[in-house]
Coordinates of N, CA and C in Angstrom, one line a residue:
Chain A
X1 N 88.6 166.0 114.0 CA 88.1 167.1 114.8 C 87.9 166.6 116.3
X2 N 88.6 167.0 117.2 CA 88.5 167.0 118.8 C 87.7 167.4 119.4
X3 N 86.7 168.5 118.9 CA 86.1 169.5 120.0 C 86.5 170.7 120.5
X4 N 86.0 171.4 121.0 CA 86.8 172.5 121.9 C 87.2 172.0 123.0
X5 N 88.6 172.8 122.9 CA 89.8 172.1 123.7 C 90.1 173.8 124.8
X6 N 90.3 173.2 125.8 CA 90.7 174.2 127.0 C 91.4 174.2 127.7
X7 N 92.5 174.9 127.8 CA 93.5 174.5 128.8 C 93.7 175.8 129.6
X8 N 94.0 175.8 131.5 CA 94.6 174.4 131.6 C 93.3 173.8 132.0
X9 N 92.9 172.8 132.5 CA 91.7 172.3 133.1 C 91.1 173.0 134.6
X10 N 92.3 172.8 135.4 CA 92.6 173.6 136.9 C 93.1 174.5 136.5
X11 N 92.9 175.6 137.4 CA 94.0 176.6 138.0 C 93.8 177.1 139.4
X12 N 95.2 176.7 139.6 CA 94.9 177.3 141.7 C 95.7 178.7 141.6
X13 N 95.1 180.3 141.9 CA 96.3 181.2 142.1 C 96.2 181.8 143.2
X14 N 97.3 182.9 143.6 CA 96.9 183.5 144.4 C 96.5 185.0 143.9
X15 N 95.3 185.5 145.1 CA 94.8 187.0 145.0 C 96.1 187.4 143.9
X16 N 95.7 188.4 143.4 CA 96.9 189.5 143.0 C 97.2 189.2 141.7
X17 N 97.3 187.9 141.6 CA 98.1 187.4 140.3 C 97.3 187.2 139.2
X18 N 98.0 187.7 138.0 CA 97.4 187.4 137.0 C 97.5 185.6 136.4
X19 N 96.2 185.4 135.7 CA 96.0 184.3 134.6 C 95.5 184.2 133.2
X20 N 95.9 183.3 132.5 CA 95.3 183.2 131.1 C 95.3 182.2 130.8
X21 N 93.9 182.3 130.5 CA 93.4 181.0 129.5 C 93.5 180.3 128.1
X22 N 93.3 179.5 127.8 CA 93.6 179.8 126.0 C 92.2 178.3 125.7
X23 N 91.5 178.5 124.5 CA 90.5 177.7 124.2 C 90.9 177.9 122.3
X24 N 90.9 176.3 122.2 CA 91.0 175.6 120.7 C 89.9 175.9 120.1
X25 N 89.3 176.5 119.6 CA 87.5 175.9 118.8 C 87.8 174.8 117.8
X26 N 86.5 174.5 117.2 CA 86.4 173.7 116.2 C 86.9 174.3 114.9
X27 N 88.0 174.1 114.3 CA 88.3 174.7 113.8 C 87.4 175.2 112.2
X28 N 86.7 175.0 112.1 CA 85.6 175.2 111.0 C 84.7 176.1 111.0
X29 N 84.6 177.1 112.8 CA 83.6 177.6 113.4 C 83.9 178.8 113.7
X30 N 83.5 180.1 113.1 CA 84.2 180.8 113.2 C 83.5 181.8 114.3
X31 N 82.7 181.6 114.7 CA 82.2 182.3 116.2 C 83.1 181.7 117.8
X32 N 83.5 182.2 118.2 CA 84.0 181.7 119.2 C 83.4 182.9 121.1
X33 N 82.9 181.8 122.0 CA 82.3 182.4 122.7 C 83.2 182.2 124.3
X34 N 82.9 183.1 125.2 CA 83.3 183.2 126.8 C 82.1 183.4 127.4
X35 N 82.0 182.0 128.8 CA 81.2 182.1 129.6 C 82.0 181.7 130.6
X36 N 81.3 182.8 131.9 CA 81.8 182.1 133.6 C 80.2 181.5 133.9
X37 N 80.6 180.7 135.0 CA 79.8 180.0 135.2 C 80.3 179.8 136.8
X38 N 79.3 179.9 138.0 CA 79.6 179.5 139.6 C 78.6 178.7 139.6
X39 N 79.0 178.2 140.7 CA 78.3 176.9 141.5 C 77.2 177.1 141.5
X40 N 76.1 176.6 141.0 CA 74.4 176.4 141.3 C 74.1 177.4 140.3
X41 N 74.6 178.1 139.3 CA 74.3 178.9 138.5 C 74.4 178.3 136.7
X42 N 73.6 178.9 135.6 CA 73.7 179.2 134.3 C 75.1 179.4 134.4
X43 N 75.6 179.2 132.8 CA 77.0 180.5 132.5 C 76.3 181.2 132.4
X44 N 77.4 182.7 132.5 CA 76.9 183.6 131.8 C 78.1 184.7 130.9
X45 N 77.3 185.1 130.2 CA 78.1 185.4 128.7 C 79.3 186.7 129.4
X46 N 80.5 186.7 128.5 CA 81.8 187.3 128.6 C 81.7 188.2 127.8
X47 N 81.9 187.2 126.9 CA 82.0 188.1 125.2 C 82.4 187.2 123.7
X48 N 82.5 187.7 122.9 CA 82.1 187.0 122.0 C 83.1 187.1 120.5
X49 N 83.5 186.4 119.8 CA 84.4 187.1 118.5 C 83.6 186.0 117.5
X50 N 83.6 186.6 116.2 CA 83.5 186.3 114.8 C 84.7 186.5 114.1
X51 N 85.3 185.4 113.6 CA 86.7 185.1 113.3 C 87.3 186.2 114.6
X52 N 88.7 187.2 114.5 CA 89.1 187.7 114.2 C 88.7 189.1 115.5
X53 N 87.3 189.4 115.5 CA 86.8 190.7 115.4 C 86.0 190.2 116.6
X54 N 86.1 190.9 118.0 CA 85.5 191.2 119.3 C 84.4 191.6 118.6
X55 N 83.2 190.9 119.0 CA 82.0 192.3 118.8 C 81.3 192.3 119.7
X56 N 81.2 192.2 120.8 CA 80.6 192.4 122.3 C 81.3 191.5 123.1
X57 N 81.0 192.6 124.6 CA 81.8 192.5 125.8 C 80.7 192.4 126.6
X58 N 80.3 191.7 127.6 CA 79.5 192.1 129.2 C 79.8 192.9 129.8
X59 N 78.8 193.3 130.8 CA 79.3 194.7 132.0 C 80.0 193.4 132.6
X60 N 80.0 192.0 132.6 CA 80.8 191.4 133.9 C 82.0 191.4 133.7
X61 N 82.6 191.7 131.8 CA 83.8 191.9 131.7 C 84.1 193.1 132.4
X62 N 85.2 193.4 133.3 CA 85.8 194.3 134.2 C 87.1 194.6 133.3
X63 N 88.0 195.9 133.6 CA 88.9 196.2 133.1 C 90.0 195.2 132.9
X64 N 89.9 194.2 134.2 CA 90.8 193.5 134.6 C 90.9 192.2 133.3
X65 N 89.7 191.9 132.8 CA 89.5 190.8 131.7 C 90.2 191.1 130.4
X66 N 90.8 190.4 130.0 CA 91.0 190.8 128.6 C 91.0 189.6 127.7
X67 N 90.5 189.5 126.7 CA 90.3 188.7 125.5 C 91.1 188.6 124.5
X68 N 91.4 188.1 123.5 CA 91.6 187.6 122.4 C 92.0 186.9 121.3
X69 N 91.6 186.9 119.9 CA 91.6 185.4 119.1 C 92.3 186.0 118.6
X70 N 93.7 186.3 118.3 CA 94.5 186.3 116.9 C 94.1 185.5 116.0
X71 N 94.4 186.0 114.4 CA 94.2 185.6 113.1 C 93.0 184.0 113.4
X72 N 92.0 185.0 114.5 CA 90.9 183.7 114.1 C 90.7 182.4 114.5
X73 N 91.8 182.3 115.3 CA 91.9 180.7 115.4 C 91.5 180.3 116.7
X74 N 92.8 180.6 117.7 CA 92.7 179.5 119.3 C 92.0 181.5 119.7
X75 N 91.7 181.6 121.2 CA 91.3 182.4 122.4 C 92.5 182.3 123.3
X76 N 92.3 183.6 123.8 CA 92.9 183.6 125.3 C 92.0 184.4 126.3
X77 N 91.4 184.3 127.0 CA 91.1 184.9 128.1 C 92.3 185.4 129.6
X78 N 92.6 186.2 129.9 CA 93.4 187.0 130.6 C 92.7 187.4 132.0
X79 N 93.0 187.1 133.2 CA 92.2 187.9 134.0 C 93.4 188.8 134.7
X80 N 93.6 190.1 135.5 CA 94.4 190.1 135.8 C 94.3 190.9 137.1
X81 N 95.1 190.7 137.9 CA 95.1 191.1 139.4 C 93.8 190.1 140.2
X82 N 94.2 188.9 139.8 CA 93.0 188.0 140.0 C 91.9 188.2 141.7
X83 N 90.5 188.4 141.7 CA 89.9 188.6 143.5 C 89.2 186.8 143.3
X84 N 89.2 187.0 144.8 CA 88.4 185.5 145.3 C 86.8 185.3 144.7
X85 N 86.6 186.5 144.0 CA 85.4 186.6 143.3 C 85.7 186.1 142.3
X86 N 86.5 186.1 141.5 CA 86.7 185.6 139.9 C 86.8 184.1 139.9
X87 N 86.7 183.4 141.0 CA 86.5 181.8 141.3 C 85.5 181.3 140.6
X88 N 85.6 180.6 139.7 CA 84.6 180.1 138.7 C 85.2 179.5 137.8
X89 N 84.1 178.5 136.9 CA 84.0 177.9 135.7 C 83.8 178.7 134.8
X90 N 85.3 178.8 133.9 CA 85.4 179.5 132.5 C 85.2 179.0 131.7
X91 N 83.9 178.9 130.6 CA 83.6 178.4 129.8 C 83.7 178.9 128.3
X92 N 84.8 178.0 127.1 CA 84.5 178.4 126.1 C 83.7 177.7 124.8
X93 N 83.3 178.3 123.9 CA 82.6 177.5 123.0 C 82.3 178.0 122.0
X94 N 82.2 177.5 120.5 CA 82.2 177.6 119.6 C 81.0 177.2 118.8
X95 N 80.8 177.6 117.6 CA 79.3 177.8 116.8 C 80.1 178.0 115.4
X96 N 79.6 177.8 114.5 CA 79.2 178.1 113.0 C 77.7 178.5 112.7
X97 N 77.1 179.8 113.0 CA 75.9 180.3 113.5 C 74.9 180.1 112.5
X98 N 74.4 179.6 112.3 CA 73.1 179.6 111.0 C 71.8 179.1 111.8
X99 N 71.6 179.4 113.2 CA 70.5 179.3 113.3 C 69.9 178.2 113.5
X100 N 70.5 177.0 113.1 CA 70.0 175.3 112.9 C 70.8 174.6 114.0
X101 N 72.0 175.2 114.6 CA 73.2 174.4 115.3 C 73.5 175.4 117.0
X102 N 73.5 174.5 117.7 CA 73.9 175.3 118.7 C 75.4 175.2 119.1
X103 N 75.9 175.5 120.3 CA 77.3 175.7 120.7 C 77.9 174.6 120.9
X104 N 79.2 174.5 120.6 CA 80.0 173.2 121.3 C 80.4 173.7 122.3
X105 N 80.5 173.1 123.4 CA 81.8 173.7 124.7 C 83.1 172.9 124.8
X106 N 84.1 173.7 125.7 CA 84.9 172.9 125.6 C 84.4 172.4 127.3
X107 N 85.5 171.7 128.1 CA 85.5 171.2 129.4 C 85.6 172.2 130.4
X108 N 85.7 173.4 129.9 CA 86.0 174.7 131.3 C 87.8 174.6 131.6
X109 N 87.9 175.6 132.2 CA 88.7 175.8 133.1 C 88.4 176.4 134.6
X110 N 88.6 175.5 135.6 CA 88.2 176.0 136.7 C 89.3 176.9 137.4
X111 N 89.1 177.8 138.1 CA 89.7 179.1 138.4 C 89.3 178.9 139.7
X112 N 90.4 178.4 140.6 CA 90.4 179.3 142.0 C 91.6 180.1 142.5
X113 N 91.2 181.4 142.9 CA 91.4 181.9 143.5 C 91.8 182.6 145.4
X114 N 93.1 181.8 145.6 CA 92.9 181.8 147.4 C 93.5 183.1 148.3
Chain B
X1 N 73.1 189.0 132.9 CA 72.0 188.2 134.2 C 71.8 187.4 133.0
X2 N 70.7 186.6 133.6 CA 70.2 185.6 133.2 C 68.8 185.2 132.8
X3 N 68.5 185.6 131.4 CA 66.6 185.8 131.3 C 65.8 184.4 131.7
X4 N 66.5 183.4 131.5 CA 65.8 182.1 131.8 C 65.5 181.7 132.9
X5 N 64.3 181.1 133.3 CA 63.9 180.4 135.1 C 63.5 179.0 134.3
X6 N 64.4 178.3 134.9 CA 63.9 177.0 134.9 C 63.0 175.9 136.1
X7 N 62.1 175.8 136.1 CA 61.5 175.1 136.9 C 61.5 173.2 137.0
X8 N 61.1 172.5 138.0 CA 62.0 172.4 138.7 C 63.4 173.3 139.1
X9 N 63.8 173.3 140.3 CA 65.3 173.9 140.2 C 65.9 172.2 140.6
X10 N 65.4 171.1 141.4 CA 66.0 169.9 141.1 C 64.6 169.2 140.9
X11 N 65.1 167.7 140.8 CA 64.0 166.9 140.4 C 64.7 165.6 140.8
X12 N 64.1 164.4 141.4 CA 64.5 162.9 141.7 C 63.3 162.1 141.4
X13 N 63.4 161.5 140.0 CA 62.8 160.4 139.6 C 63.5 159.4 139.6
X14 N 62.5 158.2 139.6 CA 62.9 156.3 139.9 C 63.3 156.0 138.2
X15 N 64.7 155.3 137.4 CA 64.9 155.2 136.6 C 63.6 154.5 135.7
X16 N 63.3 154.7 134.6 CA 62.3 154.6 133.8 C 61.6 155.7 133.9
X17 N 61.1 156.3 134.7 CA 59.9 157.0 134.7 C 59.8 158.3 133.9
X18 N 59.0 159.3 133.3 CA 59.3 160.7 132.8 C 60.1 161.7 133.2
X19 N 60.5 162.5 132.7 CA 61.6 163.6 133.4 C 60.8 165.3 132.5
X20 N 60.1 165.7 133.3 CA 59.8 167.4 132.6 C 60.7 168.0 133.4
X21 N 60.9 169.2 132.8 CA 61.5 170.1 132.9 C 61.1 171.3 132.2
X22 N 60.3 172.7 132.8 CA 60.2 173.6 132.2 C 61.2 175.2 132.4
X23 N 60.8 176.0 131.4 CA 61.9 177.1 131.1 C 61.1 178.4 130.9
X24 N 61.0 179.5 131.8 CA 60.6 180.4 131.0 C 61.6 181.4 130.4
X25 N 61.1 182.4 130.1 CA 62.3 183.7 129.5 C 61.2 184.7 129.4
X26 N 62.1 185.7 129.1 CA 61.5 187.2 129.4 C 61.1 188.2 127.7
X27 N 62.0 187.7 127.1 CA 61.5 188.7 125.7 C 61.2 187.8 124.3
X28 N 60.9 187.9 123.2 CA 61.3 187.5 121.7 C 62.4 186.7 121.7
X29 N 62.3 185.5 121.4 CA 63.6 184.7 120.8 C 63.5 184.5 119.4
X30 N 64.4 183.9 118.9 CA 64.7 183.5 117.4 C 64.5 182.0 117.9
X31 N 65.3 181.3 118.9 CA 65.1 180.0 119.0 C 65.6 179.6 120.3
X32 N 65.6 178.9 121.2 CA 65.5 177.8 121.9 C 66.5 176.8 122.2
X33 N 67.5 176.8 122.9 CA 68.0 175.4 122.9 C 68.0 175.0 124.1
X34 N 68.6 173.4 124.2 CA 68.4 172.8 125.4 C 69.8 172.4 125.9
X35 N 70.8 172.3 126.8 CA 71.9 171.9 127.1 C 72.0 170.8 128.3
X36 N 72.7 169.9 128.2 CA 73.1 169.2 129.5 C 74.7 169.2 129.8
X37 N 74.5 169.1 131.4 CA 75.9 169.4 132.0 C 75.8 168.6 133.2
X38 N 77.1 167.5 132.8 CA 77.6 167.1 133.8 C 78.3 167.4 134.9
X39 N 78.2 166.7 136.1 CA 78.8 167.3 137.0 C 80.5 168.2 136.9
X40 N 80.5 169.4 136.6 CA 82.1 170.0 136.8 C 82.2 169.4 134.8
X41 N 82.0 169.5 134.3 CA 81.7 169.0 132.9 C 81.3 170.5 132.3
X42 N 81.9 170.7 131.0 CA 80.9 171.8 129.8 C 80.0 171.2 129.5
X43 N 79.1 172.0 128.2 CA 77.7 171.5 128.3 C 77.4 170.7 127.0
X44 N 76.6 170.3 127.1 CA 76.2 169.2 125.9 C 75.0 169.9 125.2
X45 N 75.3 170.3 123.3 CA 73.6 170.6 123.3 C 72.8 169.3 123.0
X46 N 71.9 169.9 123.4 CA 70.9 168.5 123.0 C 69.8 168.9 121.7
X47 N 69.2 169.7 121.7 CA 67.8 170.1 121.0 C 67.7 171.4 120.8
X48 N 67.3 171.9 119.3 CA 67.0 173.4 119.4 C 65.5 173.6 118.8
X49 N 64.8 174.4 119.1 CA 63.9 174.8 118.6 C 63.6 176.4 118.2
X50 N 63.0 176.3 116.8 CA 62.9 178.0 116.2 C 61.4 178.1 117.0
X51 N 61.4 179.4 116.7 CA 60.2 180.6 117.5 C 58.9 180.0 116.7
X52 N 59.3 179.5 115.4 CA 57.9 179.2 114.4 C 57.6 177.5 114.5
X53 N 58.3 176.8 115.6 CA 58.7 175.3 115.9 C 57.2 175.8 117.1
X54 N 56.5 174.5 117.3 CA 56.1 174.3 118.2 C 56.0 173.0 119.5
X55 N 56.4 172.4 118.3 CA 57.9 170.8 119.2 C 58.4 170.4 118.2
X56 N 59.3 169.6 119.2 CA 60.4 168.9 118.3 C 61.0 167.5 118.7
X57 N 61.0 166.8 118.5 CA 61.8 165.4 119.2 C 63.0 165.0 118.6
X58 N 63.5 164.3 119.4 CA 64.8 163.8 119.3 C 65.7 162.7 119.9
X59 N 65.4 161.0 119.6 CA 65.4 160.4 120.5 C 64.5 160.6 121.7
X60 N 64.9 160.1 122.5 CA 64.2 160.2 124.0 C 63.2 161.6 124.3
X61 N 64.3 162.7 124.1 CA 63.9 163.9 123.8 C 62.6 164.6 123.2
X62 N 61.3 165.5 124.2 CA 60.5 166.2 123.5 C 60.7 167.4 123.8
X63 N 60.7 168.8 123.1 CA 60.5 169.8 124.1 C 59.5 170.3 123.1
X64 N 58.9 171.3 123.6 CA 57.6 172.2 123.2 C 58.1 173.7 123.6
X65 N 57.3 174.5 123.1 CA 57.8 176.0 123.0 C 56.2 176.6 122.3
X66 N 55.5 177.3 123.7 CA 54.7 178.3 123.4 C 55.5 179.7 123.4
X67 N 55.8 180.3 122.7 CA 55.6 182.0 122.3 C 54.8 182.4 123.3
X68 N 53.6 182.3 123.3 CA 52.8 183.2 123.9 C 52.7 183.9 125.3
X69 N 53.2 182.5 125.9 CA 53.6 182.3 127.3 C 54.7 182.2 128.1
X70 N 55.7 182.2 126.3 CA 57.5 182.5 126.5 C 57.9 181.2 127.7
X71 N 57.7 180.0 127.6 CA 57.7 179.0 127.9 C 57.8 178.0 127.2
X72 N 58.6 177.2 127.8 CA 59.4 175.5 126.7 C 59.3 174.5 128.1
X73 N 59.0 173.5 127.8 CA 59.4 172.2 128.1 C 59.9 171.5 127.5
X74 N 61.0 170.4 128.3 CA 61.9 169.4 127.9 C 61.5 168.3 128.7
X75 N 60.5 167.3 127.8 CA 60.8 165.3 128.3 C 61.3 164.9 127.9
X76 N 61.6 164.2 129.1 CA 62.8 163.0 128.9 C 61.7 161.6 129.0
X77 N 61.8 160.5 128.0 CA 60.9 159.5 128.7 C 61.5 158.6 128.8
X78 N 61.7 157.4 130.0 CA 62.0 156.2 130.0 C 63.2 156.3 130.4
X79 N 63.9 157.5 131.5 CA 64.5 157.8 131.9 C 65.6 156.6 132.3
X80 N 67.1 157.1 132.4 CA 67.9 155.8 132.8 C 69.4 157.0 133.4
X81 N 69.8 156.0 134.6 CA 70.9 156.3 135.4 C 71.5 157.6 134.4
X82 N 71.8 157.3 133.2 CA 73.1 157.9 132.8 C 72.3 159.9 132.2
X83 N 71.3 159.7 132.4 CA 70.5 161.0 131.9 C 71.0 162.2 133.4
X84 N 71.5 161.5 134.7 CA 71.3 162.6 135.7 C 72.7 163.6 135.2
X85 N 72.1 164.9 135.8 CA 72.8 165.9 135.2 C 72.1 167.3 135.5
X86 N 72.5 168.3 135.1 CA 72.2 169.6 135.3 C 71.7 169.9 133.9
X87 N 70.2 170.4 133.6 CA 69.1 170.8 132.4 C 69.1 172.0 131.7
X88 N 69.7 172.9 131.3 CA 70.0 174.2 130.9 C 68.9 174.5 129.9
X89 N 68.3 175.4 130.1 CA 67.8 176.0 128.7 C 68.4 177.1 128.3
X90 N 68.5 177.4 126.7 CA 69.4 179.0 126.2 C 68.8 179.6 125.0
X91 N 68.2 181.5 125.8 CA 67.7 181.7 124.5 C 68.5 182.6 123.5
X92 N 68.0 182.8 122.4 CA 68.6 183.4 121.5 C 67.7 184.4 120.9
X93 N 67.9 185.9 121.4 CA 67.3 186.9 121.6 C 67.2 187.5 120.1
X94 N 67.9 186.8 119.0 CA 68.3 187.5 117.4 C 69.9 188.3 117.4
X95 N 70.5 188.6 118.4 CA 71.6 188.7 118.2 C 72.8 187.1 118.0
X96 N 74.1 187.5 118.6 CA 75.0 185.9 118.4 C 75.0 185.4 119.5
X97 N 74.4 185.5 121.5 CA 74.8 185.0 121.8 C 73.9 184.5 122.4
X98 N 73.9 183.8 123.2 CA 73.0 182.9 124.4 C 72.8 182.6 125.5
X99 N 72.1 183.4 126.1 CA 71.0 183.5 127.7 C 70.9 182.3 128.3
X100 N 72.0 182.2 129.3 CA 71.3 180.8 130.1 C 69.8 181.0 131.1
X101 N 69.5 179.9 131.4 CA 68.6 179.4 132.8 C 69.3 179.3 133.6
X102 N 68.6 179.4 135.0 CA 69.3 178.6 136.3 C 70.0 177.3 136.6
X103 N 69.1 176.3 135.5 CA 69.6 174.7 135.4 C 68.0 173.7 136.3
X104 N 68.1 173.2 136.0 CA 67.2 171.7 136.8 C 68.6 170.9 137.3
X105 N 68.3 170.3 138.3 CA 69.2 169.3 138.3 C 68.8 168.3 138.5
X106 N 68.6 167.3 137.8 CA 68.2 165.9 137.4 C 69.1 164.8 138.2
X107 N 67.9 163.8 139.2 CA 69.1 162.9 139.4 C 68.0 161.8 139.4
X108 N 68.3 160.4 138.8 CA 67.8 159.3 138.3 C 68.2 158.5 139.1
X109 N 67.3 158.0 139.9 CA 67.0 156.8 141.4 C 67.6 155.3 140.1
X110 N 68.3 154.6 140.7 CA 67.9 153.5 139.8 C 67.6 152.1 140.6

């Protein structure tokens, strides 16, 4: 077991253009989480799946975000028509939730935006 | 947003010496945890504590958690170079996810 894995590590785009993320969990863990995170700040939460199944979104998710874990496994995060606001640390991370164990992360993906 | 204030927002202690760090939050948790983050780095957990926990240690590691006053502290003792980093606390409201803090940012004189 590697950890949560994120690719790509960078990303440089321009305005307009869409991107997608993709994050490995541990593969044993079947909560898988999204957080951004800016300079001098907490993350803060995206959204969230249990295997398979979205079950909460943030108001910071915007139409333009889109998520997904097919059959449970890896994530994609999507942003699309990317603004110089979406510049941030994408953070993903994974849990097997019982209360006794907290999150693993992976290394982010940094997102800029020019 | 972000229910957590972490106090300090930075901190510069001489290597050895103690490191606190406190956290407040705003409503009921289930539990507590503590994260570190390296510079441009994800985060590391360190420590969790439940709502019915009143401390806990862990290596180097103490943190404490009054309920009453919805406040935790995290020491560090006998601090060394490699501890500097950014101090997260995250609570856990009883749903699945987790409330960051602002961060401490920890840097160790050596």
């Amino acid at each position: 077991d590697t950890g949560v894995s994120q690719n790509p590590r960078h990303k440089i785009t321009k305005r307009g253009q869409n991107v997608t993320f993709r994050c490995d969990p541990i593969s044993e863990h079947n909560r898988l989480y999204w957080y951004r995170q800016t300079l001098g700040q907490g993350p803060e939460f995206l959204t969230y799946f249990q295997n398979e199944a979205q079950l909460e979104k943030s108001r910071l998710l915007s139409d333009r975000f889109s998520a997904e874990r097919p059959k449970g496994s890896f994530s994609t995060l999507e942003i699309q028509r990317t603004e110089q606001g979406d510049s941030a640390m994408y953070l993903c991370a994974s849990s097997s939730w019982t209360e006794n164990y907290g999150y693993t992360f992976g290394s982010g993906t940094r997102l800029t935006v020019v | 947003s972000q229910q957590g204030e972490e106090d300090p927002q930075a901190l510069s202690i001489q290597e050895g010496e103690n490191a606190t760090m406190n956290c407040s939050y705003k409503t009921s948790i289930n539990n507590l945890q503590w994260y570190r983050q390296n510079s441009g780095r994800g985060l590391v957990h360190l420590i969790l504590i439940r709502s019915n926990e009143r401390e806990k240690h862990s290596g180097r590691l103490r943190v404490t958690l009054d309920t009453s006053k919805k406040s935790s502290s995290l020491l560090i003792t006998a601090s060394r170079a490699a501890d500097t980093a950014s101090y997260f606390c995250a609570s856990n409201f009883g749903n699945e996810k987790l409330t960051f803090g602002t961060g401490t940012r920890l840097t160790i004189i050596p």
